[in-house]
CSV table of C-alpha atoms in Angstrom, one decimal:
chain,number,residue,atom,x,y,z
A,1,UNK,CA,0.0,0.0,0.0
A,2,UNK,CA,1.3,3.5,-0.7
A,3,UNK,CA,2.5,5.5,2.2
A,4,UNK,CA,0.3,8.3,3.6
A,5,UNK,CA,2.7,10.8,2.3
A,6,UNK,CA,2.3,9.4,-1.2
A,7,UNK,CA,-1.5,10.0,-1.2
A,8,UNK,CA,-2.8,13.2,-2.8
A,9,UNK,CA,-3.7,16.0,-0.4
A,10,UNK,CA,-7.1,17.6,-0.2
A,11,UNK,CA,-5.8,20.7,-1.9
A,12,UNK,CA,-4.2,18.7,-4.7
A,13,UNK,CA,-7.4,16.7,-5.1
A,14,UNK,CA,-9.4,20.0,-5.5
A,15,UNK,CA,-6.8,21.2,-8.0
A,16,UNK,CA,-7.3,18.2,-10.3
A,17,UNK,CA,-8.8,19.3,-13.6
A,18,UNK,CA,-8.0,23.0,-12.9
A,19,UNK,CA,-5.3,25.1,-14.6
A,20,UNK,CA,-2.0,25.5,-12.9
A,21,UNK,CA,-1.3,28.4,-10.6
A,22,UNK,CA,0.5,30.3,-13.4
A,23,UNK,CA,-2.3,29.7,-15.8
A,24,UNK,CA,-5.0,30.6,-13.3
A,25,UNK,CA,-3.2,33.8,-12.3
A,26,UNK,CA,-2.7,34.9,-15.9
A,27,UNK,CA,-6.4,34.2,-16.7
A,28,UNK,CA,-7.6,35.9,-13.6
A,29,UNK,CA,-5.4,38.9,-14.3
A,30,UNK,CA,-6.7,39.3,-17.8
A,31,UNK,CA,-10.3,39.1,-16.5
A,32,UNK,CA,-9.5,41.7,-13.8
A,33,UNK,CA,-7.9,44.1,-16.3
A,34,UNK,CA,-11.0,43.8,-18.5
A,35,UNK,CA,-13.4,44.5,-15.6
A,36,UNK,CA,-11.3,47.4,-14.5
A,37,UNK,CA,-11.5,48.9,-18.0
A,38,UNK,CA,-15.2,48.3,-18.4
A,39,UNK,CA,-16.4,49.4,-15.0
A,40,UNK,CA,-15.3,53.1,-15.2
A,41,UNK,CA,-16.5,53.4,-18.8
A,42,UNK,CA,-19.9,52.0,-17.8
A,43,UNK,CA,-20.2,54.5,-14.9
A,44,UNK,CA,-19.3,57.4,-17.1
A,45,UNK,CA,-21.7,56.2,-19.9
A,46,UNK,CA,-24.5,56.1,-17.3
A,47,UNK,CA,-23.6,59.6,-16.2
A,48,UNK,CA,-23.6,60.8,-19.8
A,49,UNK,CA,-27.1,59.4,-20.5
A,50,UNK,CA,-28.4,61.0,-17.4
A,51,UNK,CA,-26.8,64.3,-18.2
A,52,UNK,CA,-28.5,64.3,-21.6
A,53,UNK,CA,-31.8,63.7,-19.8
A,54,UNK,CA,-31.0,66.5,-17.3
A,55,UNK,CA,-30.2,68.9,-20.1
A,56,UNK,CA,-33.5,68.1,-21.8
A,57,UNK,CA,-35.4,68.8,-18.5
A,58,UNK,CA,-33.6,72.1,-17.9
A,59,UNK,CA,-34.2,73.3,-21.5
A,60,UNK,CA,-37.8,72.2,-21.4
A,61,UNK,CA,-38.4,74.1,-18.2
A,62,UNK,CA,-37.0,77.3,-19.6
A,63,UNK,CA,-39.1,77.0,-22.8
A,64,UNK,CA,-42.3,76.2,-20.8
A,65,UNK,CA,-41.7,79.3,-18.6
A,66,UNK,CA,-41.5,81.5,-21.6
A,67,UNK,CA,-44.5,80.0,-23.3
A,68,UNK,CA,-46.5,80.2,-20.1
A,69,UNK,CA,-45.5,83.8,-19.1
A,70,UNK,CA,-44.9,85.4,-22.5
A,71,UNK,CA,-46.6,83.2,-25.0
A,72,UNK,CA,-43.4,83.1,-27.1
A,73,UNK,CA,-39.8,81.9,-27.0
A,74,UNK,CA,-37.0,84.3,-26.6
A,75,UNK,CA,-33.6,82.9,-27.5
A,76,UNK,CA,-31.4,85.3,-25.6
A,77,UNK,CA,-31.7,83.7,-22.2
A,78,UNK,CA,-31.7,80.2,-23.8
A,79,UNK,CA,-28.2,80.9,-25.1
A,80,UNK,CA,-27.1,81.8,-21.6
A,81,UNK,CA,-28.6,78.7,-20.2
A,82,UNK,CA,-26.9,76.5,-22.9
A,83,UNK,CA,-23.5,77.6,-21.6
A,84,UNK,CA,-24.4,76.0,-18.2
A,85,UNK,CA,-25.3,72.8,-19.9
A,86,UNK,CA,-22.1,72.9,-21.9
A,87,UNK,CA,-20.0,73.4,-18.8
A,88,UNK,CA,-21.8,70.4,-17.2
A,89,UNK,CA,-20.8,68.3,-20.2
A,90,UNK,CA,-17.2,69.6,-19.9
A,91,UNK,CA,-17.2,68.6,-16.2
A,92,UNK,CA,-18.3,65.1,-17.4
A,93,UNK,CA,-15.3,64.9,-19.7
A,94,UNK,CA,-13.0,66.0,-16.9
A,95,UNK,CA,-14.5,63.2,-14.7
A,96,UNK,CA,-13.7,60.7,-17.5
A,97,UNK,CA,-10.0,61.7,-17.2
A,98,UNK,CA,-9.4,62.4,-13.5
A,99,UNK,CA,-12.1,60.6,-11.6
A,100,UNK,CA,-13.2,57.7,-13.8
A,101,UNK,CA,-14.9,55.8,-11.0
A,102,UNK,CA,-16.8,58.6,-9.5
A,103,UNK,CA,-20.5,58.2,-8.7
A,104,UNK,CA,-22.5,58.7,-11.9
A,105,UNK,CA,-25.7,60.1,-10.4
A,106,UNK,CA,-24.5,63.1,-8.4
A,107,UNK,CA,-23.6,65.5,-11.3
A,108,UNK,CA,-26.9,64.9,-13.3
A,109,UNK,CA,-29.0,65.4,-10.1
A,110,UNK,CA,-27.2,68.7,-9.3
A,111,UNK,CA,-27.6,70.0,-12.8
A,112,UNK,CA,-31.3,69.1,-12.9
A,113,UNK,CA,-32.0,70.9,-9.6
A,114,UNK,CA,-29.9,73.9,-10.6
A,115,UNK,CA,-31.7,74.2,-14.0
A,116,UNK,CA,-35.1,74.0,-12.4
A,117,UNK,CA,-34.1,76.8,-10.0
A,118,UNK,CA,-32.8,79.0,-12.9
A,119,UNK,CA,-36.1,78.5,-14.8
A,120,UNK,CA,-38.3,79.4,-11.8
A,121,UNK,CA,-36.1,82.5,-10.9
A,122,UNK,CA,-36.3,83.6,-14.5
A,123,UNK,CA,-40.1,83.1,-14.4
A,124,UNK,CA,-40.3,85.5,-11.3
A,125,UNK,CA,-38.1,88.0,-13.3
A,126,UNK,CA,-40.7,88.0,-16.1
A,127,UNK,CA,-43.4,89.1,-13.6
A,128,UNK,CA,-41.5,92.4,-13.1
A,129,UNK,CA,-41.2,93.3,-16.8
A,130,UNK,CA,-42.7,96.7,-17.5
A,131,UNK,CA,-42.7,97.6,-13.8
A,132,UNK,CA,-40.8,100.4,-12.1
A,133,UNK,CA,-38.1,98.0,-10.9
A,134,UNK,CA,-37.2,95.1,-13.0
A,135,UNK,CA,-35.2,92.2,-11.5
A,136,UNK,CA,-32.6,90.2,-13.3
A,137,UNK,CA,-32.0,87.5,-10.8
A,138,UNK,CA,-32.3,84.8,-13.4
A,139,UNK,CA,-29.4,86.2,-15.4
A,140,UNK,CA,-27.3,86.5,-12.3
A,141,UNK,CA,-28.1,83.0,-11.3
A,142,UNK,CA,-26.8,81.8,-14.7
A,143,UNK,CA,-23.6,83.7,-14.2
A,144,UNK,CA,-23.1,82.3,-10.7
A,145,UNK,CA,-23.8,78.8,-11.9
A,146,UNK,CA,-21.1,79.2,-14.6
A,147,UNK,CA,-18.7,80.4,-11.9
A,148,UNK,CA,-19.7,77.5,-9.6
A,149,UNK,CA,-19.2,74.9,-12.3
A,150,UNK,CA,-15.8,76.3,-13.1
A,151,UNK,CA,-14.8,76.2,-9.5
A,152,UNK,CA,-16.1,72.6,-9.1
A,153,UNK,CA,-14.0,71.6,-12.1
A,154,UNK,CA,-11.0,73.3,-10.5
A,155,UNK,CA,-11.6,71.3,-7.3
A,156,UNK,CA,-11.6,68.0,-9.2
A,157,UNK,CA,-8.4,68.9,-11.0
A,158,UNK,CA,-6.5,70.3,-8.0
A,159,UNK,CA,-7.6,67.7,-5.3
A,160,UNK,CA,-6.5,64.3,-6.8
A,161,UNK,CA,-6.5,62.6,-3.4
A,162,UNK,CA,-9.2,63.7,-0.9
A,163,UNK,CA,-7.2,62.2,2.0
A,164,UNK,CA,-4.7,65.1,1.9
A,165,UNK,CA,-7.5,67.3,3.2
A,166,UNK,CA,-7.1,65.6,6.6
A,167,UNK,CA,-3.6,67.2,7.0
A,168,UNK,CA,-5.2,70.7,6.8
A,169,UNK,CA,-7.9,70.1,9.4
A,170,UNK,CA,-6.7,72.8,11.7
A,171,UNK,CA,-6.3,75.3,8.8
A,172,UNK,CA,-9.9,74.4,7.9
A,173,UNK,CA,-10.9,75.2,11.5
A,174,UNK,CA,-9.1,78.6,11.3
A,175,UNK,CA,-10.8,79.4,8.0
A,176,UNK,CA,-14.2,78.5,9.4
A,177,UNK,CA,-13.7,80.8,12.4
A,178,UNK,CA,-12.7,83.6,10.1
A,179,UNK,CA,-15.7,83.1,7.9
A,180,UNK,CA,-18.0,83.0,10.9
A,181,UNK,CA,-16.6,86.3,12.2
A,182,UNK,CA,-16.5,88.2,8.9
A,183,UNK,CA,-20.2,89.4,8.9
A,184,UNK,CA,-19.5,91.0,12.3
A,185,UNK,CA,-16.6,93.2,11.0
A,186,UNK,CA,-17.8,96.8,10.9
A,187,UNK,CA,-17.9,98.2,7.3
A,188,UNK,CA,-17.7,94.7,5.8
A,189,UNK,CA,-20.7,92.9,7.2
A,190,UNK,CA,-24.2,93.7,5.9
A,191,UNK,CA,-27.3,93.3,7.9
A,192,UNK,CA,-30.2,91.7,6.0
A,193,UNK,CA,-33.9,91.7,6.9
A,194,UNK,CA,-33.3,89.7,10.1
A,195,UNK,CA,-29.8,88.1,10.1
A,196,UNK,CA,-26.3,89.5,9.8
A,197,UNK,CA,-24.7,86.9,7.6
A,198,UNK,CA,-23.6,88.8,4.5
A,199,UNK,CA,-20.5,90.7,3.6
A,200,UNK,CA,-20.0,93.2,0.8
A,201,UNK,CA,-17.0,92.8,-1.5
A,202,UNK,CA,-17.2,95.7,-3.9
A,203,UNK,CA,-20.5,95.5,-5.8
A,204,UNK,CA,-20.9,91.8,-4.8
A,205,UNK,CA,-22.5,90.3,-1.7
A,206,UNK,CA,-21.3,87.1,-0.3
A,207,UNK,CA,-22.4,84.8,2.5
A,208,UNK,CA,-19.2,83.3,4.0
A,209,UNK,CA,-21.2,80.9,6.2
A,210,UNK,CA,-22.0,78.8,3.1
A,211,UNK,CA,-18.3,78.0,2.6
A,212,UNK,CA,-17.7,77.6,6.4
A,213,UNK,CA,-20.0,74.6,6.4
A,214,UNK,CA,-17.6,72.8,4.0
A,215,UNK,CA,-14.4,73.7,5.9
A,216,UNK,CA,-16.2,72.7,9.2
A,217,UNK,CA,-17.0,69.3,7.7
A,218,UNK,CA,-13.3,68.9,6.8
A,219,UNK,CA,-12.2,69.9,10.3
A,220,UNK,CA,-14.8,67.7,12.0
A,221,UNK,CA,-13.8,64.7,9.9
A,222,UNK,CA,-10.1,65.1,10.6
A,223,UNK,CA,-10.6,65.8,14.3
A,224,UNK,CA,-13.0,62.9,14.9
A,225,UNK,CA,-10.7,60.4,13.2
A,226,UNK,CA,-8.1,61.3,15.9
A,227,UNK,CA,-10.4,61.7,18.9
A,228,UNK,CA,-12.8,58.9,18.2
A,229,UNK,CA,-11.4,56.5,20.8
A,230,UNK,CA,-11.5,58.9,23.6
A,231,UNK,CA,-15.0,60.1,22.6
A,232,UNK,CA,-16.2,56.5,22.5
A,233,UNK,CA,-15.4,55.9,26.1
A,234,UNK,CA,-18.6,55.9,28.1
A,235,UNK,CA,-19.2,57.4,31.5
A,236,UNK,CA,-22.1,57.2,33.9
A,237,UNK,CA,-25.3,55.4,33.1
A,238,UNK,CA,-28.5,57.5,33.3
A,239,UNK,CA,-32.0,56.2,32.6
A,240,UNK,CA,-30.6,53.1,31.0
A,241,UNK,CA,-28.2,55.0,28.6
A,242,UNK,CA,-24.5,55.5,29.0
A,243,UNK,CA,-23.3,59.1,28.6
A,244,UNK,CA,-19.8,60.4,27.8
A,245,UNK,CA,-17.4,61.1,30.6
A,246,UNK,CA,-17.5,64.7,31.8
A,247,UNK,CA,-13.9,65.4,30.6
A,248,UNK,CA,-14.9,64.3,27.1
A,249,UNK,CA,-17.8,66.8,26.8
A,250,UNK,CA,-15.5,69.7,25.7
A,251,UNK,CA,-15.9,69.4,21.9
A,252,UNK,CA,-19.7,69.3,21.9
A,253,UNK,CA,-19.9,72.1,24.4
A,254,UNK,CA,-17.5,74.3,22.3
A,255,UNK,CA,-19.5,73.7,19.1
A,256,UNK,CA,-22.8,74.3,21.1
A,257,UNK,CA,-21.3,77.6,22.3
A,258,UNK,CA,-20.3,78.6,18.8
A,259,UNK,CA,-23.8,77.8,17.5
A,260,UNK,CA,-25.4,79.9,20.2
A,261,UNK,CA,-23.0,82.8,19.5
A,262,UNK,CA,-24.0,82.7,15.8
A,263,UNK,CA,-27.6,82.7,16.9
A,264,UNK,CA,-27.1,85.7,19.3
A,265,UNK,CA,-24.7,88.0,17.4
A,266,UNK,CA,-25.6,87.1,13.7
A,267,UNK,CA,-29.3,86.4,14.5
A,268,UNK,CA,-29.2,83.4,12.3
A,269,UNK,CA,-31.2,80.4,13.7
A,270,UNK,CA,-30.7,78.3,10.5
A,271,UNK,CA,-26.9,78.5,10.3
A,272,UNK,CA,-26.5,77.8,14.0
A,273,UNK,CA,-28.7,74.7,13.6
A,274,UNK,CA,-26.7,73.6,10.6
A,275,UNK,CA,-23.3,73.8,12.2
A,276,UNK,CA,-24.4,72.1,15.4
A,277,UNK,CA,-26.4,69.4,13.6
A,278,UNK,CA,-23.4,68.7,11.3
A,279,UNK,CA,-21.1,68.1,14.2
A,280,UNK,CA,-23.7,66.0,16.0
A,281,UNK,CA,-24.2,63.6,13.1
A,282,UNK,CA,-20.5,63.3,12.4
A,283,UNK,CA,-19.7,62.5,16.1
A,284,UNK,CA,-22.5,59.9,16.1
A,285,UNK,CA,-21.2,58.2,12.9
A,286,UNK,CA,-17.7,58.3,14.4
A,287,UNK,CA,-18.5,56.8,17.8
A,288,UNK,CA,-21.7,55.0,17.2
A,289,UNK,CA,-23.0,56.2,20.5
A,290,UNK,CA,-26.7,57.4,20.6
A,291,UNK,CA,-26.0,59.2,23.9
A,292,UNK,CA,-24.1,62.0,22.0
A,293,UNK,CA,-27.3,62.6,19.9
A,294,UNK,CA,-29.5,62.7,23.0
A,295,UNK,CA,-27.1,65.1,24.7
A,296,UNK,CA,-26.7,67.3,21.7
A,297,UNK,CA,-30.4,67.6,20.9
A,298,UNK,CA,-31.1,68.5,24.6
A,299,UNK,CA,-28.4,71.2,24.5
A,300,UNK,CA,-29.7,72.7,21.3
A,301,UNK,CA,-33.4,72.6,22.4
A,302,UNK,CA,-32.5,74.2,25.7
A,303,UNK,CA,-30.5,77.0,24.0
A,304,UNK,CA,-33.3,77.6,21.5
A,305,UNK,CA,-36.0,77.8,24.2
A,306,UNK,CA,-33.9,80.3,26.1
A,307,UNK,CA,-33.3,82.3,22.9
A,308,UNK,CA,-37.0,82.3,22.1
A,309,UNK,CA,-37.8,83.8,25.5
A,310,UNK,CA,-35.0,86.4,25.6
A,311,UNK,CA,-34.3,87.4,22.0
A,312,UNK,CA,-37.0,89.3,20.2
A,313,UNK,CA,-36.2,88.1,16.7
A,314,UNK,CA,-36.2,84.4,17.7
A,315,UNK,CA,-39.4,85.0,19.6
A,316,UNK,CA,-40.9,86.6,16.5
A,317,UNK,CA,-40.0,83.5,14.4
A,318,UNK,CA,-41.8,81.2,17.0
A,319,UNK,CA,-44.9,83.5,17.1
A,320,UNK,CA,-45.1,83.5,13.3
A,321,UNK,CA,-44.9,79.7,13.4
A,322,UNK,CA,-47.4,79.1,16.1
A,323,UNK,CA,-50.0,81.8,15.3
A,324,UNK,CA,-49.5,82.7,11.6
A,325,UNK,CA,-53.1,83.8,11.0
A,326,UNK,CA,-53.4,86.1,14.0
A,327,UNK,CA,-53.7,89.7,12.8
A,328,UNK,CA,-51.1,91.0,15.1
A,329,UNK,CA,-48.6,88.4,13.8
A,330,UNK,CA,-49.6,88.7,10.2
A,331,UNK,CA,-49.2,92.5,10.0
A,332,UNK,CA,-46.1,92.7,12.2
A,333,UNK,CA,-42.7,93.6,10.7
A,334,UNK,CA,-41.0,90.4,9.9
A,335,UNK,CA,-44.2,88.6,10.9
A,336,UNK,CA,-46.1,85.8,9.2
A,337,UNK,CA,-47.2,87.5,6.0
A,338,UNK,CA,-44.5,85.7,4.0
A,339,UNK,CA,-45.4,82.3,5.5
A,340,UNK,CA,-49.1,82.7,4.9
A,341,UNK,CA,-48.7,83.8,1.3
A,342,UNK,CA,-46.4,80.9,0.7
A,343,UNK,CA,-49.0,78.4,2.1
A,344,UNK,CA,-51.6,80.0,-0.2
A,345,UNK,CA,-49.2,79.4,-3.1
A,346,UNK,CA,-49.0,75.7,-2.2
A,347,UNK,CA,-52.8,75.5,-2.1
A,348,UNK,CA,-53.1,77.3,-5.4
A,349,UNK,CA,-50.8,74.7,-7.0
A,350,UNK,CA,-52.8,71.7,-5.9
A,351,UNK,CA,-51.8,68.3,-7.2
A,352,UNK,CA,-50.3,69.1,-10.6
A,353,UNK,CA,-49.7,72.8,-10.3
A,354,UNK,CA,-50.7,75.8,-12.4
A,355,UNK,CA,-48.0,75.1,-15.0
A,356,UNK,CA,-44.6,76.8,-15.4
A,357,UNK,CA,-45.0,80.5,-16.1
A,358,UNK,CA,-48.8,80.5,-15.3
A,359,UNK,CA,-48.9,81.0,-11.5
A,360,UNK,CA,-48.4,84.0,-9.3
A,361,UNK,CA,-45.3,83.1,-7.2
A,362,UNK,CA,-44.2,86.7,-7.2
A,363,UNK,CA,-46.9,87.4,-4.6
A,364,UNK,CA,-44.7,85.9,-1.9
A,365,UNK,CA,-41.8,88.1,-0.7
A,366,UNK,CA,-38.4,86.7,-1.6
A,367,UNK,CA,-40.1,84.2,-3.9
A,368,UNK,CA,-36.8,83.6,-5.8
A,369,UNK,CA,-34.6,82.9,-2.8
A,370,UNK,CA,-36.0,82.0,0.6
A,371,UNK,CA,-39.4,80.8,-0.8
A,372,UNK,CA,-38.3,79.3,-4.1
A,373,UNK,CA,-39.8,75.9,-3.0
A,374,UNK,CA,-43.2,77.6,-2.5
A,375,UNK,CA,-42.9,79.1,-6.0
A,376,UNK,CA,-42.2,75.7,-7.6
A,377,UNK,CA,-44.9,74.2,-5.4
A,378,UNK,CA,-47.4,76.6,-7.0
A,379,UNK,CA,-46.4,76.0,-10.6
A,380,UNK,CA,-45.5,72.3,-10.4
A,381,UNK,CA,-47.9,71.2,-7.7
A,382,UNK,CA,-47.5,68.4,-5.2
A,383,UNK,CA,-46.4,66.0,-8.0
A,384,UNK,CA,-43.5,68.3,-8.9
A,385,UNK,CA,-42.5,68.8,-5.3
A,386,UNK,CA,-42.4,65.1,-4.8
A,387,UNK,CA,-40.2,64.7,-7.8
A,388,UNK,CA,-37.8,67.4,-6.5
A,389,UNK,CA,-37.7,65.9,-3.1
A,390,UNK,CA,-37.0,62.6,-4.7
A,391,UNK,CA,-34.0,64.1,-6.4
A,392,UNK,CA,-32.7,65.4,-3.1
A,393,UNK,CA,-33.3,62.0,-1.5
A,394,UNK,CA,-31.3,60.3,-4.2
A,395,UNK,CA,-28.5,62.8,-3.9
A,396,UNK,CA,-28.2,62.5,-0.2
A,397,UNK,CA,-28.5,58.7,-0.3
A,398,UNK,CA,-25.6,58.6,-2.8
A,399,UNK,CA,-23.6,60.7,-0.5
A,400,UNK,CA,-24.3,58.5,2.5
A,401,UNK,CA,-23.4,55.4,0.4
A,402,UNK,CA,-20.1,57.0,-0.6
A,403,UNK,CA,-19.4,57.5,3.1
A,404,UNK,CA,-20.4,54.1,4.4
A,405,UNK,CA,-18.7,52.2,1.5
A,406,UNK,CA,-15.4,53.9,2.2
A,407,UNK,CA,-12.7,52.0,3.9
A,408,UNK,CA,-10.9,54.9,5.6
A,409,UNK,CA,-12.5,56.8,8.5
A,410,UNK,CA,-11.8,60.3,7.1
A,411,UNK,CA,-13.5,59.6,3.8
A,412,UNK,CA,-16.5,58.0,5.6
A,413,UNK,CA,-17.0,61.0,7.9
A,414,UNK,CA,-16.4,63.6,5.1
A,415,UNK,CA,-18.8,61.9,2.7
A,416,UNK,CA,-21.5,61.6,5.4
A,417,UNK,CA,-20.9,65.1,6.7
A,418,UNK,CA,-21.3,66.8,3.3
A,419,UNK,CA,-24.4,64.7,2.4
A,420,UNK,CA,-26.0,65.5,5.7
A,421,UNK,CA,-25.3,69.2,5.3
A,422,UNK,CA,-27.5,69.1,2.1
A,423,UNK,CA,-30.1,66.9,3.8
A,424,UNK,CA,-30.4,69.2,6.9
A,425,UNK,CA,-30.8,72.3,4.7
A,426,UNK,CA,-33.5,70.7,2.6
A,427,UNK,CA,-35.4,69.6,5.8
A,428,UNK,CA,-35.1,72.9,7.5
A,429,UNK,CA,-36.2,74.9,4.5
A,430,UNK,CA,-39.0,72.6,3.5
A,431,UNK,CA,-40.1,72.3,7.1
A,432,UNK,CA,-40.1,76.1,7.5
A,433,UNK,CA,-42.2,77.0,4.4
A,434,UNK,CA,-44.7,74.2,5.2
A,435,UNK,CA,-45.0,75.3,8.8
A,436,UNK,CA,-43.6,72.1,10.3
A,437,UNK,CA,-40.8,74.0,12.1
A,438,UNK,CA,-40.1,77.7,12.5
A,439,UNK,CA,-38.7,79.6,9.5
A,440,UNK,CA,-34.9,79.9,9.4
A,441,UNK,CA,-32.5,81.8,7.1
A,442,UNK,CA,-31.2,78.8,5.2
A,443,UNK,CA,-31.7,78.4,1.4
A,444,UNK,CA,-32.8,75.5,-0.7
A,445,UNK,CA,-29.6,73.9,-2.2
A,446,UNK,CA,-29.2,74.4,-5.9
A,447,UNK,CA,-32.7,75.9,-6.3
A,448,UNK,CA,-32.6,79.3,-4.5
A,449,UNK,CA,-31.1,82.4,-5.9
A,450,UNK,CA,-27.7,83.3,-4.5
A,451,UNK,CA,-24.2,82.9,-5.6
A,452,UNK,CA,-22.7,81.8,-2.2
A,453,UNK,CA,-25.1,78.9,-1.9
A,454,UNK,CA,-24.4,77.8,-5.5
A,455,UNK,CA,-20.7,77.9,-5.0
A,456,UNK,CA,-20.8,75.9,-1.8
A,457,UNK,CA,-23.2,73.3,-3.2
A,458,UNK,CA,-21.2,72.7,-6.3
A,459,UNK,CA,-18.0,72.4,-4.3
A,460,UNK,CA,-19.8,69.8,-2.2
A,461,UNK,CA,-20.7,68.0,-5.5
A,462,UNK,CA,-17.0,68.0,-6.6
A,463,UNK,CA,-15.8,66.7,-3.2
A,464,UNK,CA,-18.4,63.9,-3.2
A,465,UNK,CA,-17.3,63.0,-6.7
A,466,UNK,CA,-13.7,63.0,-5.6
A,467,UNK,CA,-14.4,60.9,-2.5
A,468,UNK,CA,-16.5,58.4,-4.5
A,469,UNK,CA,-13.7,58.0,-7.0
A,470,UNK,CA,-11.1,57.5,-4.2
A,471,UNK,CA,-13.0,54.8,-2.4
A,472,UNK,CA,-13.9,53.0,-5.7
A,473,UNK,CA,-17.6,52.4,-5.0
A,474,UNK,CA,-18.0,50.2,-8.0
A,475,UNK,CA,-17.5,46.4,-7.9
A,476,UNK,CA,-13.9,45.3,-8.4
A,477,UNK,CA,-12.0,42.0,-8.7
A,478,UNK,CA,-8.8,41.8,-6.7
A,479,UNK,CA,-6.1,39.3,-7.7
A,480,UNK,CA,-4.5,37.7,-4.7
């Protein structure tokens, strides 16, 4: 009988009938190379098809606005809008070269929302034709969109590896502090109707807080990667839930204090909520401890209640929210007139809307900026709003997917933080105009008129695309 050592092993038995190691490796390598070549091309082809669809939606919206409001088509503004579509296609070409595995849905969604916003802003401009003061916010929005797309392309070209941003986390913190303080500088800051969040640079107005939310996300991601272990250590147990140790409460107390200072000195409830909510979600994703959320929500609600009882402008927002139809609130300066007319606009739109160019969105104050969603709700109806919210939901879900698929902690936190910043803005604005929560000073991403908001949101798009390319979200075959 043969010796035990002469019998084939289990591994050798399984290998019978299979190619040799060299043959298997060569075959597998060829298959891997083929998949790696096809996968990026497939992603970019999907993006191109969706971009063509997005361009068609944007062009159709502009044409329908002109036909509804004017009864004819004017080609002048269409040529300006076509430059935006051309730049989006150029950005697609850049992605084919420098970020071939980037998410294919983000750019078309951003373009569609931006195009719908331009069309509705232009429609509100048409309502001022022939009046004493004609607005040209639609033209300005096109110019700002072109600038925002150019900057987004520059971000893609300059930042080839998003992980290098972690090295500059403290620089990002310093830049955030500077941007937060700029509106308070005498001679530079400009006070709006309620909030002091704008600065004047020559003839241009800019809202530095919009850029600060990006730099804060970079700082939070870099900081939490380092401090995650200490922040995850739990302290005393209260009501069945373990809370952080007292010595680890410093970061959340500092951010809470910053949010309250923004609320007090800049009179901006929305921005303070955005900054604090951004940090709260990122610390929860970093540590996985729900006690941070409970603690953070309690801190913010406590601060908001104190502010509502001691600060007149915050108290006015709560009064307009709770009693919008009371005559004293309706007629007061900064009262509920805007909120009520926006609600009537939604009601006038009904299920399918009045049609682009055929409603009266200009009745609501700031219809092209703070209340752009009410303007679209009137002319596109509930069905159109559901479609728009569906686009936001898809955009945010792709951002969350980018974050959770990533292998490195910095990319995960940055992706989730940037996506959540968009999600929180949409919720706060939509909740405010529909009277779910009090009104704040935030703007609807991509839709509302304003260059600062457009610049920041397109930078967010560029960073999400860069992160998605860096973590390689698509399926891959790895050769051992």
